mmCIF file of C-alpha atoms and ligand atoms in Angstrom:
data_model
loop_
_atom_site.group_PDB
_atom_site.id
_atom_site.type_symbol
_atom_site.label_atom_id
_atom_site.label_comp_id
_atom_site.label_asym_id
_atom_site.label_seq_id
_atom_site.Cartn_x
_atom_site.Cartn_y
_atom_site.Cartn_z
ATOM 1 C CA UNK Z 1 0.409 -0.036 -0.113
ATOM 2 C CA UNK Z 2 1.458 2.994 -0.679
ATOM 3 C CA UNK Z 3 -0.848 5.933 0.478
ATOM 4 C CA UNK Z 4 -3.453 5.898 3.469
ATOM 5 C CA UNK Z 5 -5.620 9.009 3.822
ATOM 6 C CA UNK Z 6 -7.512 9.281 7.582
ATOM 7 C CA UNK Z 7 -10.596 11.178 7.700
ATOM 8 C CA UNK Z 8 -12.335 11.691 10.994
ATOM 9 C CA UNK Z 9 -15.895 12.622 10.054
ATOM 10 C CA UNK Z 10 -18.273 13.633 12.872
ATOM 11 C CA UNK Z 11 -22.081 14.225 12.183
ATOM 12 C CA UNK Z 12 -20.726 14.592 8.489
ATOM 13 C CA UNK Z 13 -23.482 13.056 6.501
ATOM 14 C CA UNK Z 14 -24.033 15.635 4.249
ATOM 15 C CA UNK Z 15 -21.003 15.970 2.736
ATOM 16 C CA UNK Z 16 -19.836 12.471 2.533
ATOM 17 C CA UNK Z 17 -20.325 12.119 -0.757
ATOM 18 C CA UNK Z 18 -18.897 15.018 -2.011
ATOM 19 C CA UNK Z 19 -15.483 14.648 -0.115
ATOM 20 C CA UNK Z 20 -15.192 10.911 -1.262
ATOM 21 C CA UNK Z 21 -15.760 11.623 -4.757
ATOM 22 C CA UNK Z 22 -12.811 14.442 -4.616
ATOM 23 C CA UNK Z 23 -10.891 12.849 -2.585
ATOM 24 C CA UNK Z 24 -10.763 9.212 -5.234
ATOM 25 C CA UNK Z 25 -10.341 11.922 -7.969
ATOM 26 C CA UNK Z 26 -7.253 13.714 -6.104
ATOM 27 C CA UNK Z 27 -5.549 10.012 -5.072
ATOM 28 C CA UNK Z 28 -6.173 8.177 -8.228
ATOM 29 C CA UNK Z 29 -3.323 9.640 -10.683
ATOM 30 C CA UNK Z 30 -1.017 8.732 -7.604
ATOM 31 C CA UNK Z 31 -1.171 4.960 -7.321
ATOM 32 C CA UNK Z 32 -2.347 2.632 -4.572
ATOM 33 C CA UNK Z 33 -4.324 3.702 -1.921
ATOM 34 C CA UNK Z 34 -6.794 3.671 1.147
ATOM 35 C CA UNK Z 35 -9.486 6.233 2.146
ATOM 36 C CA UNK Z 36 -10.279 5.298 6.292
ATOM 37 C CA UNK Z 37 -13.078 6.873 7.312
ATOM 38 C CA UNK Z 38 -13.366 7.761 10.994
ATOM 39 C CA UNK Z 39 -16.990 7.981 12.303
ATOM 40 C CA UNK Z 40 -16.408 9.633 15.700
ATOM 41 C CA UNK Z 41 -19.387 8.550 17.390
ATOM 42 C CA UNK Z 42 -22.020 10.500 14.585
ATOM 43 C CA UNK Z 43 -25.912 10.850 15.698
ATOM 44 C CA UNK Z 44 -26.850 11.392 11.884
ATOM 45 C CA UNK Z 45 -26.406 9.201 9.104
ATOM 46 C CA UNK Z 46 -22.343 9.565 8.571
ATOM 47 C CA UNK Z 47 -22.366 5.738 9.399
ATOM 48 C CA UNK Z 48 -24.936 4.817 7.080
ATOM 49 C CA UNK Z 49 -23.314 6.940 4.162
ATOM 50 C CA UNK Z 50 -20.117 5.696 4.579
ATOM 51 C CA UNK Z 51 -21.154 1.827 4.509
ATOM 52 C CA UNK Z 52 -22.652 2.382 1.582
ATOM 53 C CA UNK Z 53 -19.614 3.975 0.324
ATOM 54 C CA UNK Z 54 -17.579 1.072 1.377
ATOM 55 C CA UNK Z 55 -20.101 -1.350 -0.061
ATOM 56 C CA UNK Z 56 -19.318 -0.239 -3.359
ATOM 57 C CA UNK Z 57 -15.775 1.003 -3.319
ATOM 58 C CA UNK Z 58 -12.701 -1.577 -1.374
ATOM 59 C CA UNK Z 59 -10.565 1.161 -0.781
ATOM 60 C CA UNK Z 60 -12.840 2.559 1.415
ATOM 61 C CA UNK Z 61 -12.197 1.511 4.886
ATOM 62 C CA UNK Z 62 -14.470 2.474 7.820
ATOM 63 C CA UNK Z 63 -13.823 2.402 11.568
ATOM 64 C CA UNK Z 64 -16.794 3.703 13.926
ATOM 65 C CA UNK Z 65 -16.387 4.483 17.418
ATOM 66 C CA UNK Z 66 -18.885 3.592 20.254
ATOM 67 C CA UNK Z 67 -19.574 7.201 21.037
ATOM 68 C CA UNK Z 68 -18.157 10.437 20.213
ATOM 69 C CA UNK Z 69 -14.399 10.695 21.608
ATOM 70 C CA UNK Z 70 -12.786 13.704 19.487
ATOM 71 C CA UNK Z 71 -11.141 14.847 16.499
ATOM 72 C CA UNK Z 72 -7.837 13.935 17.504
ATOM 73 C CA UNK Z 73 -8.362 10.556 18.979
ATOM 74 C CA UNK Z 74 -10.167 9.817 15.565
ATOM 75 C CA UNK Z 75 -7.441 10.608 13.632
ATOM 76 C CA UNK Z 76 -5.030 8.705 15.857
ATOM 77 C CA UNK Z 77 -7.319 5.313 15.600
ATOM 78 C CA UNK Z 78 -7.090 6.159 11.453
ATOM 79 C CA UNK Z 79 -3.186 6.443 11.856
ATOM 80 C CA UNK Z 80 -2.916 3.362 13.668
ATOM 81 C CA UNK Z 81 -4.675 0.970 10.996
ATOM 82 C CA UNK Z 82 -3.001 2.920 8.451
ATOM 83 C CA UNK Z 83 -0.733 0.776 5.974
ATOM 84 C CA UNK Z 84 0.344 3.537 3.718
ATOM 85 C CA UNK Z 85 3.856 4.253 3.317
ATOM 86 C CA UNK Z 86 2.707 8.019 3.455
ATOM 87 C CA UNK Z 87 -0.096 8.807 5.702
ATOM 88 C CA UNK Z 88 -2.750 11.902 4.909
ATOM 89 C CA UNK Z 89 -4.772 13.295 7.652
ATOM 90 C CA UNK Z 90 -7.430 15.796 6.124
ATOM 91 C CA UNK Z 91 -10.845 16.977 7.252
ATOM 92 C CA UNK Z 92 -13.727 15.545 6.323
ATOM 93 C CA UNK Z 93 -15.390 18.847 5.559
ATOM 94 C CA UNK Z 94 -13.301 19.962 2.564
ATOM 95 C CA UNK Z 95 -12.149 22.876 4.307
ATOM 96 C CA UNK Z 96 -8.576 21.139 3.362
ATOM 97 C CA UNK Z 97 -8.449 20.530 -0.115
ATOM 98 C CA UNK Z 98 -7.755 17.427 -1.640
ATOM 99 C CA UNK Z 99 -6.124 18.747 -4.584
ATOM 100 C CA UNK Z 100 -3.563 19.513 -2.976
ATOM 101 C CA UNK Z 101 -2.695 16.163 -1.963
ATOM 102 C CA UNK Z 102 -0.205 15.701 -4.957
ATOM 103 C CA UNK Z 103 1.778 18.483 -3.913
ATOM 104 C CA UNK Z 104 2.067 17.384 -0.576
ATOM 105 C CA UNK Z 105 3.486 13.859 -2.199
ATOM 106 C CA UNK Z 106 5.853 15.523 -4.160
ATOM 107 C CA UNK Z 107 7.548 17.123 -1.209
ATOM 108 C CA UNK Z 108 7.385 13.797 0.438
ATOM 109 C CA UNK Z 109 9.112 12.056 -2.790
ATOM 110 C CA UNK Z 110 12.231 15.135 -2.654
ATOM 111 C CA UNK Z 111 12.889 13.291 1.067
ATOM 112 C CA UNK Z 112 10.355 15.625 3.880
ATOM 113 C CA UNK Z 113 8.871 12.873 6.360
ATOM 114 C CA UNK Z 114 6.389 16.054 7.469
ATOM 115 C CA UNK Z 115 4.606 18.005 4.861
ATOM 116 C CA UNK Z 116 2.287 20.280 6.919
ATOM 117 C CA UNK Z 117 -0.107 22.434 4.912
ATOM 118 C CA UNK Z 118 0.028 25.889 6.068
ATOM 119 C CA UNK Z 119 -2.914 28.386 5.620
ATOM 120 C CA UNK Z 120 -2.418 31.704 3.860
ATOM 121 C CA UNK Z 121 -5.442 32.241 3.713
ATOM 122 C CA UNK Z 122 -8.850 31.202 5.469
ATOM 123 C CA UNK Z 123 -12.108 31.581 3.843
ATOM 124 C CA UNK Z 124 -15.532 31.810 5.341
ATOM 125 C CA UNK Z 125 -13.822 31.684 9.038
ATOM 126 C CA UNK Z 126 -15.364 34.235 11.653
ATOM 127 C CA UNK Z 127 -12.782 37.046 12.881
ATOM 128 C CA UNK Z 128 -13.192 35.777 16.332
ATOM 129 C CA UNK Z 129 -11.464 32.252 14.790
ATOM 130 C CA UNK Z 130 -8.891 33.987 13.003
ATOM 131 C CA UNK Z 131 -8.159 36.293 16.111
ATOM 132 C CA UNK Z 132 -7.659 33.761 18.932
ATOM 133 C CA UNK Z 133 -5.744 31.059 16.546
ATOM 134 C CA UNK Z 134 -3.285 33.827 15.839
ATOM 135 C CA UNK Z 135 -2.711 35.021 19.599
ATOM 136 C CA UNK Z 136 -3.158 31.121 20.391
ATOM 137 C CA UNK Z 137 -0.255 30.160 18.416
ATOM 138 C CA UNK Z 138 2.262 33.097 19.709
ATOM 139 C CA UNK Z 139 1.101 32.118 23.673
ATOM 140 C CA UNK Z 140 2.260 28.698 22.541
ATOM 141 C CA UNK Z 141 5.595 29.895 21.186
ATOM 142 C CA UNK Z 142 5.904 31.552 23.868
ATOM 143 C CA UNK Z 143 5.419 29.172 26.688
ATOM 144 C CA UNK Z 144 8.081 26.787 25.123
ATOM 145 C CA UNK Z 145 6.498 25.392 21.841
ATOM 146 C CA UNK Z 146 8.645 27.344 19.726
ATOM 147 C CA UNK Z 147 8.850 23.963 17.100
ATOM 148 C CA UNK Z 148 4.932 23.854 16.406
ATOM 149 C CA UNK Z 149 4.620 26.017 12.996
ATOM 150 C CA UNK Z 150 1.340 28.717 13.420
ATOM 151 C CA UNK Z 151 -1.130 28.945 10.506
ATOM 152 C CA UNK Z 152 -1.231 24.699 10.518
ATOM 153 C CA UNK Z 153 -4.243 22.805 11.575
ATOM 154 C CA UNK Z 154 -3.966 18.724 11.227
ATOM 155 C CA UNK Z 155 -4.015 18.670 7.514
ATOM 156 C CA UNK Z 156 -0.871 16.987 6.591
ATOM 157 C CA UNK Z 157 1.068 14.246 4.846
ATOM 158 C CA UNK Z 158 3.423 12.080 7.532
ATOM 159 C CA UNK Z 159 6.123 9.093 6.539
ATOM 160 C CA UNK Z 160 5.341 6.355 7.702
ATOM 161 C CA UNK Z 161 7.798 6.619 10.218
ATOM 162 C CA UNK Z 162 6.531 9.364 11.749
ATOM 163 C CA UNK Z 163 2.874 7.966 11.941
ATOM 164 C CA UNK Z 164 4.517 4.478 13.836
ATOM 165 C CA UNK Z 165 6.332 7.154 16.058
ATOM 166 C CA UNK Z 166 2.650 9.328 17.079
ATOM 167 C CA UNK Z 167 0.883 6.427 17.156
ATOM 168 C CA UNK Z 168 3.846 4.636 19.722
ATOM 169 C CA UNK Z 169 3.061 7.717 22.101
ATOM 170 C CA UNK Z 170 1.259 6.583 24.699
ATOM 171 C CA UNK Z 171 -0.422 10.131 25.896
ATOM 172 C CA UNK Z 172 -3.793 10.750 26.426
ATOM 173 C CA UNK Z 173 -4.671 14.302 25.736
ATOM 174 C CA UNK Z 174 -3.337 14.127 21.570
ATOM 175 C CA UNK Z 175 -2.450 17.777 20.186
ATOM 176 C CA UNK Z 176 -0.993 15.884 17.067
ATOM 177 C CA UNK Z 177 -0.049 18.796 15.103
ATOM 178 C CA UNK Z 178 2.538 19.121 18.254
ATOM 179 C CA UNK Z 179 3.924 15.855 18.750
ATOM 180 C CA UNK Z 180 4.486 15.791 14.966
ATOM 181 C CA UNK Z 181 6.460 18.656 15.258
ATOM 182 C CA UNK Z 182 8.183 17.732 18.525
ATOM 183 C CA UNK Z 183 8.892 14.440 16.904
ATOM 184 C CA UNK Z 184 11.831 16.399 15.124
ATOM 185 C CA UNK Z 185 11.179 14.461 11.862
ATOM 186 C CA UNK Z 186 12.059 16.793 8.858
ATOM 187 C CA UNK Z 187 8.576 19.142 8.236
ATOM 188 C CA UNK Z 188 8.437 21.359 5.399
ATOM 189 C CA UNK Z 189 5.512 23.495 4.778
ATOM 190 C CA UNK Z 190 3.207 23.662 1.877
ATOM 191 C CA UNK Z 191 0.750 26.894 1.469
ATOM 192 C CA UNK Z 192 -2.702 26.774 0.675
ATOM 193 C CA UNK Z 193 -5.839 28.201 0.865
ATOM 194 C CA UNK Z 194 -8.129 27.146 3.433
ATOM 195 C CA UNK Z 195 -11.488 26.621 1.682
ATOM 196 C CA UNK Z 196 -15.116 27.046 3.516
ATOM 197 C CA UNK Z 197 -16.782 24.100 4.680
ATOM 198 C CA UNK Z 198 -18.514 22.415 1.554
ATOM 199 C CA UNK Z 199 -21.611 22.117 3.920
ATOM 200 C CA UNK Z 200 -23.155 21.578 6.957
ATOM 201 C CA UNK Z 201 -21.661 23.537 10.392
ATOM 202 C CA UNK Z 202 -18.471 23.560 12.359
ATOM 203 C CA UNK Z 203 -18.159 20.029 14.560
ATOM 204 C CA UNK Z 204 -15.270 22.152 16.871
ATOM 205 C CA UNK Z 205 -17.988 23.508 19.781
ATOM 206 C CA UNK Z 206 -16.422 26.133 21.859
ATOM 207 C CA UNK Z 207 -15.441 23.781 24.756
ATOM 208 C CA UNK Z 208 -13.986 21.097 22.020
ATOM 209 C CA UNK Z 209 -12.088 24.185 20.964
ATOM 210 C CA UNK Z 210 -10.838 25.222 24.348
ATOM 211 C CA UNK Z 211 -9.791 21.426 25.621
ATOM 212 C CA UNK Z 212 -7.710 21.334 22.214
ATOM 213 C CA UNK Z 213 -5.710 24.548 23.166
ATOM 214 C CA UNK Z 214 -5.498 23.603 26.570
ATOM 215 C CA UNK Z 215 -3.958 20.368 25.487
ATOM 216 C CA UNK Z 216 -1.507 21.938 23.218
ATOM 217 C CA UNK Z 217 -0.325 24.437 26.073
ATOM 218 C CA UNK Z 218 -0.243 21.737 29.274
ATOM 219 C CA UNK Z 219 1.054 18.743 26.636
ATOM 220 C CA UNK Z 220 3.827 21.108 25.128
ATOM 221 C CA UNK Z 221 4.742 23.664 28.141
ATOM 222 C CA UNK Z 222 5.495 23.107 31.888
ATOM 223 C CA UNK Z 223 6.318 27.042 32.057
ATOM 224 C CA UNK Z 224 3.264 28.152 33.622
ATOM 225 C CA UNK Z 225 3.520 25.844 36.575
ATOM 226 C CA UNK Z 226 7.105 27.689 36.997
ATOM 227 C CA UNK Z 227 5.619 31.165 36.612
ATOM 228 C CA UNK Z 228 4.811 31.207 40.697
ATOM 229 C CA UNK Z 229 8.641 30.672 41.014
ATOM 230 C CA UNK Z 230 10.208 33.502 39.154
ATOM 231 C CA UNK Z 231 6.819 35.501 39.714
ATOM 232 C CA UNK Z 232 7.933 34.957 43.416
ATOM 233 C CA UNK Z 233 11.464 35.650 43.806
ATOM 234 C CA UNK Z 234 11.008 38.971 41.902
ATOM 235 C CA UNK Z 235 8.269 39.983 44.986
ATOM 236 C CA UNK Z 236 10.793 38.707 47.146
ATOM 237 C CA UNK Z 237 13.486 40.551 45.806
ATOM 238 C CA UNK Z 238 11.107 44.141 45.684
ATOM 239 C CA UNK Z 239 9.397 42.899 49.547
ATOM 240 C CA UNK Z 240 13.041 42.882 51.093
ATOM 241 C CA UNK Z 241 14.109 46.196 49.393
ATOM 242 C CA UNK Z 242 11.003 47.323 50.949
ATOM 243 C CA UNK Z 243 11.458 46.179 54.413
ATOM 244 C CA UNK Z 244 15.100 47.208 54.642
ATOM 245 C CA UNK Z 245 13.680 51.134 52.911
ATOM 246 C CA UNK Z 246 10.803 50.781 55.511
ATOM 247 C CA UNK Z 247 12.880 50.102 58.838
ATOM 248 C CA UNK Z 248 14.999 52.949 57.863
ATOM 249 C CA UNK Z 249 12.600 55.371 57.124
ATOM 250 C CA UNK Z 250 10.493 54.087 60.404
ATOM 251 C CA UNK Z 251 13.987 54.840 62.036
ATOM 252 C CA UNK Z 252 14.493 58.660 61.094
ATOM 253 C CA UNK Z 253 11.004 58.834 61.952
ATOM 254 C CA UNK Z 254 10.044 59.968 58.216
ATOM 255 C CA UNK Z 255 7.285 56.747 57.363
ATOM 256 C CA UNK Z 256 4.801 55.143 59.924
ATOM 257 C CA UNK Z 257 5.454 52.003 61.130
ATOM 258 C CA UNK Z 258 2.766 50.433 58.941
ATOM 259 C CA UNK Z 259 5.073 50.533 56.081
ATOM 260 C CA UNK Z 260 7.167 47.611 58.167
ATOM 261 C CA UNK Z 261 4.401 45.331 58.219
ATOM 262 C CA UNK Z 262 3.479 45.936 54.859
ATOM 263 C CA UNK Z 263 6.770 44.878 53.670
ATOM 264 C CA UNK Z 264 6.665 41.657 55.894
ATOM 265 C CA UNK Z 265 2.998 40.408 54.393
ATOM 266 C CA UNK Z 266 5.202 41.238 50.847
ATOM 267 C CA UNK Z 267 7.726 38.932 52.215
ATOM 268 C CA UNK Z 268 5.674 36.378 53.430
ATOM 269 C CA UNK Z 269 3.555 36.277 49.866
ATOM 270 C CA UNK Z 270 6.583 35.678 48.179
ATOM 271 C CA UNK Z 271 7.506 32.454 50.481
ATOM 272 C CA UNK Z 272 4.413 31.176 49.220
ATOM 273 C CA UNK Z 273 4.352 32.093 45.596
ATOM 274 C CA UNK Z 274 7.892 30.528 45.403
ATOM 275 C CA UNK Z 275 7.069 27.541 47.476
ATOM 276 C CA UNK Z 276 4.096 26.875 44.908
ATOM 277 C CA UNK Z 277 6.437 27.229 42.207
ATOM 278 C CA UNK Z 278 8.677 24.845 43.542
ATOM 279 C CA UNK Z 279 5.947 22.651 44.046
ATOM 280 C CA UNK Z 280 5.270 23.251 40.314
ATOM 281 C CA UNK Z 281 8.897 21.818 39.400
ATOM 282 C CA UNK Z 282 8.105 18.791 40.797
ATOM 283 C CA UNK Z 283 4.841 18.243 39.483
ATOM 284 C CA UNK Z 284 6.240 19.234 35.887
ATOM 285 C CA UNK Z 285 8.699 16.296 36.445
ATOM 286 C CA UNK Z 286 6.362 14.015 36.918
ATOM 287 C CA UNK Z 287 4.159 15.309 34.489
ATOM 288 C CA UNK Z 288 6.769 14.582 32.013
ATOM 289 C CA UNK Z 289 7.403 11.338 33.346
ATOM 290 C CA UNK Z 290 3.266 10.487 33.028
ATOM 291 C CA UNK Z 291 3.296 11.429 29.541
ATOM 292 C CA UNK Z 292 5.671 8.149 28.557
ATOM 293 C CA UNK Z 293 7.306 9.971 25.294
ATOM 294 C CA UNK Z 294 10.074 7.994 24.414
ATOM 295 C CA UNK Z 295 13.125 9.462 25.158
ATOM 296 C CA UNK Z 296 14.609 9.896 21.765
ATOM 297 C CA UNK Z 297 13.522 9.331 18.009
ATOM 298 C CA UNK Z 298 16.312 7.256 15.981
ATOM 299 C CA UNK Z 299 15.700 9.045 12.230
ATOM 300 C CA UNK Z 300 18.025 6.385 10.158
ATOM 301 C CA UNK Z 301 20.540 3.249 11.305
ATOM 302 C CA UNK Z 302 23.387 2.696 9.291
ATOM 303 C CA UNK Z 303 25.198 -0.711 9.226
ATOM 304 C CA UNK Z 304 23.335 -1.800 12.303
ATOM 305 C CA UNK Z 305 22.030 -5.040 10.823
ATOM 306 C CA UNK Z 306 21.966 -7.925 12.970
ATOM 307 C CA UNK Z 307 23.397 -5.899 15.707
HETATM 308 N N1 LIG B 401 -14.507 16.002 14.273
HETATM 309 C C1 LIG B 401 -14.807 14.833 15.011
HETATM 310 N N2 LIG B 401 -14.984 14.714 15.988
HETATM 311 C C2 LIG B 401 -15.483 15.951 17.084
HETATM 312 C C3 LIG B 401 -15.552 17.091 15.842
HETATM 313 C C4 LIG B 401 -14.907 17.136 15.041
HETATM 314 O O1 LIG B 401 -14.181 13.789 14.085
HETATM 315 O O2 LIG B 401 -15.856 15.756 17.457
HETATM 316 C C5 LIG B 401 -14.068 16.339 12.917
HETATM 317 C C6 LIG B 401 -15.204 16.376 11.735
HETATM 318 O O3 LIG B 401 -16.094 16.057 11.006
HETATM 319 C C7 LIG B 401 -14.060 17.111 10.543
HETATM 320 C C8 LIG B 401 -12.846 17.489 11.249
HETATM 321 O O4 LIG B 401 -13.349 16.559 12.835
HETATM 322 O O5 LIG B 401 -14.116 16.604 9.645
HETATM 323 C C9 LIG B 401 -12.764 19.101 11.605
HETATM 324 O O6 LIG B 401 -13.865 19.361 12.544
HETATM 325 P P1 LIG B 401 -14.557 21.076 12.292
HETATM 326 O O7 LIG B 401 -14.397 20.843 10.734
HETATM 327 O O8 LIG B 401 -16.163 20.960 12.482
HETATM 328 O O9 LIG B 401 -13.391 21.989 12.598
HETATM 329 P P2 LIG B 401 -13.408 23.323 12.511
HETATM 330 O O10 LIG B 401 -12.740 22.797 10.426
HETATM 331 O O11 LIG B 401 -14.592 24.401 12.022
HETATM 332 O O12 LIG B 401 -12.599 24.309 12.987
HETATM 333 MG MG1 LIG B 402 -13.528 22.623 9.123
#
C-alpha cells in the first residue's frame, strides 16, 4: 500500500459523498491508496452513508467509534490502522482541498518526512476564530512550543515512520500537530488556501476548541507551573528592598511603622509563591514522566543490521 488517507467524520452526512469523490479523484493519479474514514460517534447518518460507500468501493475502510471521542482521537485511530508508506490526514468537510495532496506527495518524494499544510488564507472563518488562532500560536511559542508552526492544522502528509512514532506515543490528551513537530522529523510547509466548509456546520464546539487549545499548551509547556517561582522571586527581591527601606525610614521617623508590616506581608506572600513554584517544578517532572514520551527517536540507522 502506497498511500493512506485518514478522514475523521463527526455528523458529516451532508458532505461525505462529495468528500469521497474529490478524495478519490485526487488520489487516483498517485497510485495504490486506501481511504480510512473514522466515524467519531456521529448521531446522524454518517455511518450509514460510509457503509454504503464502502460496500461499493474496497479502497474505502471505515472505523466507527462507540461514541464521540473527539477529533484527535479519531485521527489517532485512523493512523493506527493506516498501512501506507505515507499517511495523509485531512478533514472531512473539504476545508482542506484534496487537490493539494499531490503537492504534498511531491515534497515527500523529495525527502520531507512531514509535509504540513500552511494556511495562507482562511475563507469563511469568523474574525474571532482567526484572531484567537493567531494569538494562540504566539502564546504557545512564548511558552516554549517553538517548534509548532503557526497557521497549521492537522492537514498534513506524514511518512510511515512518523506515523508509527506518533501511534506509539501513549499520551492520552493528544495534540497531534504538536507531537508531529516535537518528533523532529524533517518537516516542510506547503501553502494552501483554506476553503469554506462544503456543507454543514463546524463540529468543533467552543468547549472542544478550548480543550484542544489547553492540550496544546499543557502538553508542550511546563512553564505555567513554574511561573509562581519566578514571580515569587521577583516579588521577594522587591519586598526585601521595601523592608530595608521601611526599617530605615521608620527609624529616622519619616515613615510610619505600618510600612514594615506591609513589607513583611509581601515577603511572606513571595515565600508562598516560591513554594508553589517549587511544587510546580516537581509536578512538571512527574507530568513529563507520566506522558511517557520516548526519550529519543531514531530517524535512521546505518550498518546496524544484526546488532
Ligand atoms: N470531528 C471529529 N470529532 C469531533 C469534532 C470534529 O471527528 O468531535 C471532525 C469533523 O468531522 C471534521 C474535522 O474533525 O472532519 C474538523 O472539524 P470541523 O471542520 O468541524 O472543525 P473546524 O474546521 O471548524 O475547526
Ligand atoms: Mg472544518
